[in-house]
Short mmCIF file of N, CA and C in Angstrom, two decimals:
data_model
loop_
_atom_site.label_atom_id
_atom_site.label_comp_id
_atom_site.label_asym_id
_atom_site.label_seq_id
_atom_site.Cartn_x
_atom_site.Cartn_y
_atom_site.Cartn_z
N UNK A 1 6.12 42.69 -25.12
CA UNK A 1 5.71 42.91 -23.74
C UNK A 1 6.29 44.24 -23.27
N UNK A 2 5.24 44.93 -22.52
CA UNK A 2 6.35 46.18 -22.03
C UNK A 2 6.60 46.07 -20.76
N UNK A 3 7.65 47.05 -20.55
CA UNK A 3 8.22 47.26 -19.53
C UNK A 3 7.60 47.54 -18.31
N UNK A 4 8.29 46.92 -16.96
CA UNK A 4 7.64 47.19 -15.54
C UNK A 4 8.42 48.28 -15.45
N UNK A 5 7.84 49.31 -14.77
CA UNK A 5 8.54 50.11 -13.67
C UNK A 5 8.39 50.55 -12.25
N UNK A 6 9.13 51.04 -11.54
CA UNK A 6 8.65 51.27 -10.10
C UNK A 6 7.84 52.78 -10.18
N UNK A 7 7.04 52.57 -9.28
CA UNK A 7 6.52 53.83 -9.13
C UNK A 7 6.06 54.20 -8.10
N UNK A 8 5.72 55.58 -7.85
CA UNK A 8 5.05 56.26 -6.53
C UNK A 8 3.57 56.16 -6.01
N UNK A 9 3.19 56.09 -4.65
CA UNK A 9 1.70 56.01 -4.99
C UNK A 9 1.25 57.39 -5.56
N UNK A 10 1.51 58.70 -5.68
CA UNK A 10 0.77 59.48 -6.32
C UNK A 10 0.72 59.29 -7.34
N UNK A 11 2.25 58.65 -7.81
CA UNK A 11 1.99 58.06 -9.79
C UNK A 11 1.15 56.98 -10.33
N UNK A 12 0.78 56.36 -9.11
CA UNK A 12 -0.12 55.03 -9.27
C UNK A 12 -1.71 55.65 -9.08
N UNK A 13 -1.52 56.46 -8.73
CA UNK A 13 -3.21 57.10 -8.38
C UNK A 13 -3.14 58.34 -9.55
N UNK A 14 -2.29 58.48 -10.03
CA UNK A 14 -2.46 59.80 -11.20
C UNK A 14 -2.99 59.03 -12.45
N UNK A 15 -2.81 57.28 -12.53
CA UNK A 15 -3.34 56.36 -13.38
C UNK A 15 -3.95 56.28 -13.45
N UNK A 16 -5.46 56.52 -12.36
CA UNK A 16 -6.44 56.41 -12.24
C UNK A 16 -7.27 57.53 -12.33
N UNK A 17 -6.47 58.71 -12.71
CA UNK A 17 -7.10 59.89 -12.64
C UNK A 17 -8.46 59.94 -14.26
N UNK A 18 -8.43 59.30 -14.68
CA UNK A 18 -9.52 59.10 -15.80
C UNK A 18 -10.85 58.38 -15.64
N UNK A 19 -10.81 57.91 -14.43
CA UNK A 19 -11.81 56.95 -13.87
C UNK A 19 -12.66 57.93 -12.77
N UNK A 20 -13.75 57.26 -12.40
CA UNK A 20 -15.02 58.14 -11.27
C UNK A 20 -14.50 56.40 -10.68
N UNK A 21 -15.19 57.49 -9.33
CA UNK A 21 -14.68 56.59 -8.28
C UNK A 21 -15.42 55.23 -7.97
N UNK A 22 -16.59 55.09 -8.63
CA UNK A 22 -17.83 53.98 -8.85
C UNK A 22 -17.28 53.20 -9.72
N UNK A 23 -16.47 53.32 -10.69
CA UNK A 23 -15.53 52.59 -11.45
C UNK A 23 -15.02 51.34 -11.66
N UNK A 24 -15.05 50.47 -11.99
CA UNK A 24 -14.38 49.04 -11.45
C UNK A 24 -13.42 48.91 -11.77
N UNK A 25 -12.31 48.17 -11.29
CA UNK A 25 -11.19 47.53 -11.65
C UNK A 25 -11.40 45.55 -11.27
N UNK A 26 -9.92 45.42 -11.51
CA UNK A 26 -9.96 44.40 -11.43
C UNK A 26 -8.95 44.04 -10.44
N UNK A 27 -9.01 42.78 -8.79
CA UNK A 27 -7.81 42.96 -7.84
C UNK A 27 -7.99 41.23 -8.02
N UNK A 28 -6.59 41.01 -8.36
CA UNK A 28 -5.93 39.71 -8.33
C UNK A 28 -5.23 39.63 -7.40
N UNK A 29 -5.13 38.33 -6.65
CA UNK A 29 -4.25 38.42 -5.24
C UNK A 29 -3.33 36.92 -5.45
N UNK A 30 -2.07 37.33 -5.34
CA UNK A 30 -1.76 35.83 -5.60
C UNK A 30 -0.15 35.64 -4.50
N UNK A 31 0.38 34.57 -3.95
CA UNK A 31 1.75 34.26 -3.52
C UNK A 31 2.89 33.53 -4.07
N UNK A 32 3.89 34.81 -4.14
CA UNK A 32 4.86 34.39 -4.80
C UNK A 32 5.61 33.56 -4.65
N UNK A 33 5.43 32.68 -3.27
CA UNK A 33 5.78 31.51 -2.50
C UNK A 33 5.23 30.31 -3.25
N UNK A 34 4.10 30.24 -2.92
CA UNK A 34 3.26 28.75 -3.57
C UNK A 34 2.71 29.11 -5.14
N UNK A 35 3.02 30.37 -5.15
CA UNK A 35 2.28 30.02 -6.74
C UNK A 35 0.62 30.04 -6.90
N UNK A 36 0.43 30.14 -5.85
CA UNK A 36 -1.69 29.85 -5.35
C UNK A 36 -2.44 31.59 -5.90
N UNK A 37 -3.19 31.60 -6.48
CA UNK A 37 -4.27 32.90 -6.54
C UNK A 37 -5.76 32.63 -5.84
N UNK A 38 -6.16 33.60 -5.97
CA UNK A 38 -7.45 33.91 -5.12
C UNK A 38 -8.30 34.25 -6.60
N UNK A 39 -9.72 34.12 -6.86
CA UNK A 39 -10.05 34.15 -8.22
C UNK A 39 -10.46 35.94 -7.89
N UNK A 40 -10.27 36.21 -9.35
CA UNK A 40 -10.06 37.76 -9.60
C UNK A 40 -11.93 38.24 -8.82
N UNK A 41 -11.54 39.44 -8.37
CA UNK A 41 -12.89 40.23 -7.98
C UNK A 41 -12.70 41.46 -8.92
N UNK A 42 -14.02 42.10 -9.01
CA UNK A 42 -14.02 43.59 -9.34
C UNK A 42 -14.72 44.20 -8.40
N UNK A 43 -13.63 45.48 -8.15
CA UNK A 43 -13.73 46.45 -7.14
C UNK A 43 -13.68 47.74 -7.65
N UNK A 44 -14.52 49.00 -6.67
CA UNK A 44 -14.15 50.01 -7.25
C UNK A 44 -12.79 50.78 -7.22
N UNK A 45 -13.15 51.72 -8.24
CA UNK A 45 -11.36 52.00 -8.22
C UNK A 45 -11.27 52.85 -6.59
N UNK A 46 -12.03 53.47 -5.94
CA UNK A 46 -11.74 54.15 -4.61
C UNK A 46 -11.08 53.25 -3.58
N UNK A 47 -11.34 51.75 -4.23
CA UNK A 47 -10.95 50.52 -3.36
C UNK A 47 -9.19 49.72 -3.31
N UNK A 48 -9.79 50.39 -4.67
CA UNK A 48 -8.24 50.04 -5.12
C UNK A 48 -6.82 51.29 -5.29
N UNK A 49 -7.92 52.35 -4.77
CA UNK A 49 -6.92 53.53 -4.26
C UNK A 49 -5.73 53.24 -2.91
N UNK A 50 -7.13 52.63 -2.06
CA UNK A 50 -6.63 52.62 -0.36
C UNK A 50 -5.61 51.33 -0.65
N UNK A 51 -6.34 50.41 -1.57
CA UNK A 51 -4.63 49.71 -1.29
C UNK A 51 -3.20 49.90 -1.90
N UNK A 52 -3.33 50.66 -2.97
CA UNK A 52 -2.47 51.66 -3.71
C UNK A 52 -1.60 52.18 -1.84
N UNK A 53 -2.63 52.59 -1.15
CA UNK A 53 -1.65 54.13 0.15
C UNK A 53 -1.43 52.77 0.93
N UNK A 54 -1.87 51.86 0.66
CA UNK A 54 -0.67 50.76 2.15
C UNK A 54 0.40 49.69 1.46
N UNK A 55 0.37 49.69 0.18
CA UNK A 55 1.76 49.01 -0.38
C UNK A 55 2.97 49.59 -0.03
N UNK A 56 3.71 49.06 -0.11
CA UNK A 56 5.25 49.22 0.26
C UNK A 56 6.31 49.61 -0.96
N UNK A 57 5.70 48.74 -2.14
CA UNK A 57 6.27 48.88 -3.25
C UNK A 57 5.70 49.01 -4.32
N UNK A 58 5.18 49.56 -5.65
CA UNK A 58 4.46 49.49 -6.77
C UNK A 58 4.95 49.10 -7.82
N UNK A 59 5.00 48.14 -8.92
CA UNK A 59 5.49 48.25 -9.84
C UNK A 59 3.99 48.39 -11.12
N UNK A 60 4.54 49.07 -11.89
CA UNK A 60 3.55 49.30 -12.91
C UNK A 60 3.97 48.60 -14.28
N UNK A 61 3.16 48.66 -15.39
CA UNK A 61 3.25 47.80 -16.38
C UNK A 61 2.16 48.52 -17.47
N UNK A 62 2.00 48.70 -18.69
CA UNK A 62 1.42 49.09 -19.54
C UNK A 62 1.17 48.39 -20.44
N UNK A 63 0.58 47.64 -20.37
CA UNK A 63 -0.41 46.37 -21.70
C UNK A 63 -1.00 46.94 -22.31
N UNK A 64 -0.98 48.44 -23.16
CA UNK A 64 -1.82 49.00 -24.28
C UNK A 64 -3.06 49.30 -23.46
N UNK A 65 -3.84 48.40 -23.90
CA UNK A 65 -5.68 48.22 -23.38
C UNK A 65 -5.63 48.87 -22.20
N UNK A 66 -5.28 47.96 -21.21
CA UNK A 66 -5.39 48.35 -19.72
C UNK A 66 -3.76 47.96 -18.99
N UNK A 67 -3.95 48.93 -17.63
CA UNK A 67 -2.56 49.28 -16.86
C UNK A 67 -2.72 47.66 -15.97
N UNK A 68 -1.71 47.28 -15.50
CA UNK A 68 -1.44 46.96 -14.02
C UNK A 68 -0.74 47.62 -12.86
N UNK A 69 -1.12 47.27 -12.13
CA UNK A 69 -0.33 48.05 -10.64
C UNK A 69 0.30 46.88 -10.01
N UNK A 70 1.11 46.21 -9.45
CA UNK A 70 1.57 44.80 -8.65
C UNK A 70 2.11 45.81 -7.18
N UNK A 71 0.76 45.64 -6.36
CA UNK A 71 0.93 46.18 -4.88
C UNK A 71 2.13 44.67 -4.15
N UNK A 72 2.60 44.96 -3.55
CA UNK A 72 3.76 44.42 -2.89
C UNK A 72 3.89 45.08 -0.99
N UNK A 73 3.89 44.59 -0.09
CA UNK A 73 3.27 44.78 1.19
C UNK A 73 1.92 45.54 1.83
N UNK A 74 1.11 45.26 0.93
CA UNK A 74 -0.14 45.16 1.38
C UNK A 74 -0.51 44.90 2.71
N UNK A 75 -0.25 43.37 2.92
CA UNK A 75 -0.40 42.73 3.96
C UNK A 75 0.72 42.18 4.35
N UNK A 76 0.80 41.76 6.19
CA UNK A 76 1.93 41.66 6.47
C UNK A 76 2.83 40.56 5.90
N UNK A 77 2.13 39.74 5.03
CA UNK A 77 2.81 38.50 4.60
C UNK A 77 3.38 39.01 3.21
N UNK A 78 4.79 39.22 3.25
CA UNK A 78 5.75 39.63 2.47
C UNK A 78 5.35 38.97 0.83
N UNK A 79 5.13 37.55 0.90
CA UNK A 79 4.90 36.73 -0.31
C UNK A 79 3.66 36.95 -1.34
N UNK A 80 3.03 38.12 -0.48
CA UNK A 80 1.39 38.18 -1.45
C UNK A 80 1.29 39.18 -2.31
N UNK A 81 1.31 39.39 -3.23
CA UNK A 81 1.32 40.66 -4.17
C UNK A 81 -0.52 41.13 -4.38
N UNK A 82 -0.74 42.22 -4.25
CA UNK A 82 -2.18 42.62 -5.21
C UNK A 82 -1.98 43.49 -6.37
N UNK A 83 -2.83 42.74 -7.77
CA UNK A 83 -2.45 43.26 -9.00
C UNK A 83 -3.55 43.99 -9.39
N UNK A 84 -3.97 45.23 -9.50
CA UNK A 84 -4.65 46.28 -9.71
C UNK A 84 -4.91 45.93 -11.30
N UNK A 85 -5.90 45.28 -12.18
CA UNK A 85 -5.77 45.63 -13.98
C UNK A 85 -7.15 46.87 -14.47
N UNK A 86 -6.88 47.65 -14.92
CA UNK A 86 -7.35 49.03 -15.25
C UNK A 86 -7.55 49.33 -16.60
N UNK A 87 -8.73 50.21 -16.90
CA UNK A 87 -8.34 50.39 -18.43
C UNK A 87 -7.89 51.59 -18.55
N UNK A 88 -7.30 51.73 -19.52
CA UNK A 88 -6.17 52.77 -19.61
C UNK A 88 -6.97 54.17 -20.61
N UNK A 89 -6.19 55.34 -21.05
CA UNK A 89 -6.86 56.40 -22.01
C UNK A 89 -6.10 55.45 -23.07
N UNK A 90 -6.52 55.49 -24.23
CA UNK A 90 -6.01 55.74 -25.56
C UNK A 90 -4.75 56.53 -25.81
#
């Protein structure tokens, strides 16, 4: 498994710099309270930019294939994370 790290939103949007903005990703929404998810949507990545600029915190992750992003104050409810999954360059 690799490593999380923290990161910046320009470093979280420089991830995406390989993608057009029509692009899809993938946004998982889940609480770290109850344990509950919301079933995954695909969004474009321009969508998943803007919530990239209102997180509070980023942590990133590199699964080979494709990236994650784990947005962290999104919304005002501290407990909800949004997980950005992306495909990555080679």
């Amino acid at each position: 498994m690799s490593n999380v790290i923290m990161c910046s939103v320009k470093d979280a949007k420089k991830l995406f710099e390989h993608m057009n903005d029509d692009d899809m990703i993938t946004l998982t929404v889940f609480s770290k309270k109850s344990f509950q998810h919301d079933k995954p949507k695909r969004i474009r990545k321009k969508n998943g930019e803007e919530l990239i600029e209102k997180a509070d915190s980023i942590e990133y992750q590199d699964n080979d294939f494709f990236g994650r992003l784990s947005l962290y104050g999104v919304v005002e409810e501290k407990d909800i994370v949004h997980n950005l999954l992306f495909p990555q360059l080679e």
